[in-house]
Amino acid sequence: QVQLVESGGGLVQAGGSLRLSCAASGRTFSSYTMGWFRQAPGKAREFIASISSSGGRTYTADSAKGRFTISRDNAKNTMYLQMNRLKPEDTAVYYCAGSRYYMRTRIDEYDYWGQGTQVTVSS
């Protein structure tokens, strides 16, 4: 069992940056692929990025490529999402999730979810 808690969201102007954190409980964090998703009002939850259990491999959706960077620190049981050059369309609730499968992008392939953190980008 893994419990996930996101933090770091907030209000930022367009062009600004934020770093989200996802703190995990449990000693098995390092065995999970981890991912970030987001859900904007009235829209479906969408995949942003995933990182392998060791951190050696990452995959980022086209919508975030070049602006968002996923990373993890297994010693701290924490995953991060560095978001740069934010746009108003990045406004959403951001969720972290853990999967027992390798490098997945689908919501139904993730076993554990955090409660989400709100990111609002003003124009």
Coordinates of N, CA and C in Angstrom, one line a residue, residues 38-121:
R38 N -3.3 15.5 -14.8 CA -4.0 16.7 -14.4 C -5.5 16.7 -15.0
Q39 N -6.3 17.4 -14.3 CA -7.7 17.5 -14.7 C -8.2 18.9 -14.6
A40 N -8.5 19.5 -15.7 CA -9.1 20.9 -15.8 C -10.6 20.8 -15.6
P41 N -11.2 21.9 -15.2 CA -12.6 21.9 -15.0 C -13.4 21.5 -16.3
G42 N -14.3 20.5 -16.2 CA -15.1 20.1 -17.3 C -14.4 19.2 -18.3
K43 N -13.1 18.8 -18.0 CA -12.4 18.0 -18.9 C -12.0 16.7 -18.2
A44 N -11.6 15.7 -19.1 CA -11.1 14.5 -18.6 C -9.7 14.6 -18.0
R45 N -9.4 13.7 -17.1 CA -8.1 13.7 -16.5 C -7.1 13.2 -17.6
E46 N -6.0 13.9 -17.7 CA -5.0 13.6 -18.8 C -3.6 13.3 -18.2
F47 N -2.9 12.5 -18.9 CA -1.5 12.1 -18.6 C -0.6 13.2 -18.9
I48 N 0.4 13.5 -18.0 CA 1.4 14.5 -18.2 C 2.8 13.8 -18.4
A49 N 3.2 13.0 -17.4 CA 4.5 12.4 -17.5 C 4.6 11.2 -16.6
S50 N 5.6 10.3 -16.9 CA 5.8 9.2 -16.0 C 7.3 9.0 -15.9
I51 N 7.7 8.3 -14.8 CA 9.1 8.1 -14.5 C 9.2 6.7 -14.0
S52 N 10.3 6.0 -14.4 CA 10.5 4.6 -14.0 C 10.8 4.5 -12.6
S53 N 10.8 3.3 -12.0 CA 11.0 3.1 -10.6 C 12.4 3.6 -10.2
S54 N 13.4 3.4 -11.0 CA 14.8 3.9 -10.7 C 15.0 5.3 -11.0
G55 N 14.1 5.9 -11.8 CA 14.3 7.3 -12.3 C 15.1 7.4 -13.5
G56 N 15.5 6.2 -14.1 CA 16.3 6.2 -15.2 C 15.6 6.5 -16.6
R57 N 14.3 6.4 -16.5 CA 13.6 6.7 -17.8 C 12.4 7.5 -17.5
T58 N 12.2 8.5 -18.4 CA 11.0 9.3 -18.2 C 10.3 9.4 -19.6
Y59 N 9.0 9.7 -19.5 CA 8.2 10.0 -20.7 C 7.3 11.1 -20.4
T60 N 7.2 12.1 -21.4 CA 6.4 13.3 -21.2 C 5.5 13.5 -22.3
A61 N 4.2 13.8 -22.0 CA 3.2 14.1 -23.1 C 3.6 15.3 -23.9
D62 N 3.2 15.3 -25.1 CA 3.5 16.4 -26.0 C 3.1 17.8 -25.4
S63 N 2.0 17.8 -24.7 CA 1.5 19.0 -24.2 C 2.4 19.6 -23.1
A64 N 3.3 18.8 -22.6 CA 4.2 19.3 -21.5 C 5.6 19.2 -21.9
K65 N 5.9 18.6 -23.0 CA 7.3 18.4 -23.4 C 8.0 19.7 -23.6
G66 N 9.2 19.8 -23.1 CA 10.0 21.1 -23.2 C 9.7 22.1 -22.1
R67 N 8.6 21.9 -21.4 CA 8.3 22.8 -20.3 C 8.2 22.2 -18.9
F68 N 7.8 20.9 -18.9 CA 7.7 20.2 -17.6 C 8.7 19.1 -17.5
T69 N 9.3 18.9 -16.3 CA 10.3 17.9 -16.1 C 9.9 17.1 -14.9
I70 N 9.8 15.8 -15.1 CA 9.5 14.8 -14.0 C 10.8 14.3 -13.4
S71 N 10.8 14.1 -12.1 CA 12.0 13.5 -11.4 C 11.6 12.9 -10.1
R72 N 12.5 12.1 -9.6 CA 12.1 11.5 -8.3 C 13.4 11.3 -7.5
D73 N 13.2 11.2 -6.2 CA 14.3 11.0 -5.2 C 13.8 9.8 -4.3
N74 N 14.3 8.6 -4.7 CA 13.8 7.5 -3.9 C 14.3 7.5 -2.5
A75 N 15.4 8.1 -2.2 CA 15.8 8.2 -0.8 C 14.9 9.0 0.1
K76 N 14.2 9.9 -0.6 CA 13.2 10.8 0.1 C 11.8 10.4 -0.1
N77 N 11.6 9.3 -0.9 CA 10.2 8.9 -1.2 C 9.4 10.0 -1.8
T78 N 10.0 10.7 -2.7 CA 9.3 11.9 -3.3 C 9.6 12.0 -4.8
M79 N 8.5 12.4 -5.4 CA 8.6 12.7 -6.9 C 8.3 14.1 -7.1
Y80 N 8.8 14.7 -8.2 CA 8.6 16.1 -8.5 C 8.1 16.3 -9.9
L81 N 7.5 17.5 -10.1 CA 7.2 18.0 -11.4 C 7.6 19.4 -11.5
Q82 N 8.6 19.7 -12.2 CA 9.1 21.1 -12.4 C 8.3 21.6 -13.6
M83 N 7.6 22.7 -13.4 CA 6.8 23.3 -14.5 C 7.2 24.7 -14.8
N84 N 7.7 24.9 -16.0 CA 8.2 26.2 -16.4 C 7.3 26.7 -17.5
R85 N 7.5 28.0 -17.7 CA 6.7 28.7 -18.8 C 5.3 28.3 -18.8
L86 N 4.7 28.5 -17.7 CA 3.3 28.0 -17.5 C 2.3 28.9 -18.3
K87 N 1.2 28.3 -18.7 CA 0.2 28.9 -19.6 C -1.1 28.8 -18.9
P88 N -2.0 29.7 -19.2 CA -3.4 29.6 -18.5 C -4.0 28.3 -18.8
E89 N -3.8 27.6 -19.9 CA -4.3 26.3 -20.2 C -3.7 25.2 -19.3
D90 N -2.7 25.5 -18.6 CA -2.2 24.5 -17.6 C -3.0 24.5 -16.3
T91 N -3.9 25.4 -16.2 CA -4.7 25.5 -15.0 C -5.5 24.2 -14.8
A92 N -5.3 23.5 -13.7 CA -5.9 22.2 -13.4 C -5.6 21.7 -12.0
V93 N -6.3 20.7 -11.6 CA -5.8 19.9 -10.4 C -4.8 18.9 -10.9
Y94 N -3.7 18.9 -10.3 CA -2.6 18.0 -10.6 C -2.5 16.8 -9.6
Y95 N -2.5 15.6 -10.2 CA -2.5 14.4 -9.4 C -1.2 13.6 -9.6
C96 N -0.7 13.0 -8.5 CA 0.4 12.1 -8.7 C -0.2 10.7 -8.5
A97 N 0.4 9.7 -9.1 CA -0.1 8.3 -9.1 C 1.1 7.3 -9.2
G98 N 0.8 6.1 -8.7 CA 1.8 5.1 -8.7 C 1.3 3.8 -9.4
S99 N 2.1 3.2 -10.2 CA 1.7 2.0 -11.0 C 2.7 0.9 -10.7
R100 N 2.2 -0.3 -10.6 CA 3.0 -1.5 -10.5 C 3.5 -1.9 -11.9
Y101 N 3.0 -1.3 -13.0 CA 3.4 -1.6 -14.3 C 4.5 -0.6 -14.8
Y102 N 5.2 -1.0 -15.8 CA 6.3 -0.2 -16.3 C 5.9 0.9 -17.2
M103 N 6.1 2.1 -16.8 CA 6.0 3.3 -17.7 C 4.6 3.3 -18.4
R104 N 3.6 3.5 -17.7 CA 2.2 3.5 -18.2 C 1.7 4.9 -18.4
T105 N 0.7 5.1 -19.2 CA 0.2 6.4 -19.5 C -1.3 6.5 -19.2
R106 N -2.0 5.3 -19.1 CA -3.4 5.3 -18.9 C -3.8 5.3 -17.5
I107 N -4.9 6.0 -17.2 CA -5.4 6.2 -15.8 C -5.6 4.9 -15.2
D108 N -6.2 3.9 -15.9 CA -6.6 2.7 -15.3 C -5.4 1.7 -15.0
E109 N -4.3 2.2 -15.4 CA -3.1 1.4 -15.2 C -2.3 1.8 -13.9
Y110 N -2.9 2.8 -13.2 CA -2.3 3.3 -12.0 C -3.1 2.8 -10.8
D111 N -2.3 2.4 -9.8 CA -3.0 1.7 -8.7 C -3.3 2.7 -7.5
Y112 N -2.4 3.7 -7.3 CA -2.5 4.6 -6.2 C -2.6 6.0 -6.7
W113 N -3.4 6.8 -6.0 CA -3.6 8.2 -6.4 C -3.5 9.1 -5.2
G114 N -3.0 10.3 -5.4 CA -3.1 11.4 -4.4 C -4.4 12.1 -4.5
Q115 N -4.6 13.1 -3.6 CA -5.8 13.9 -3.6 C -5.8 15.0 -4.6
G116 N -4.6 15.4 -5.0 CA -4.5 16.5 -6.0 C -4.1 17.8 -5.4
T117 N -3.5 18.6 -6.2 CA -3.1 20.0 -5.8 C -3.5 20.9 -6.9
Q118 N -4.1 22.1 -6.6 CA -4.6 23.0 -7.6 C -3.5 23.9 -8.1
V119 N -3.4 24.0 -9.4 CA -2.5 24.9 -10.1 C -3.4 25.9 -10.9
T120 N -3.2 27.2 -10.6 CA -4.0 28.2 -11.4 C -3.0 29.1 -12.0
V121 N -3.1 29.3 -13.3 CA -2.2 30.2 -14.1 C -3.0 31.3 -14.6

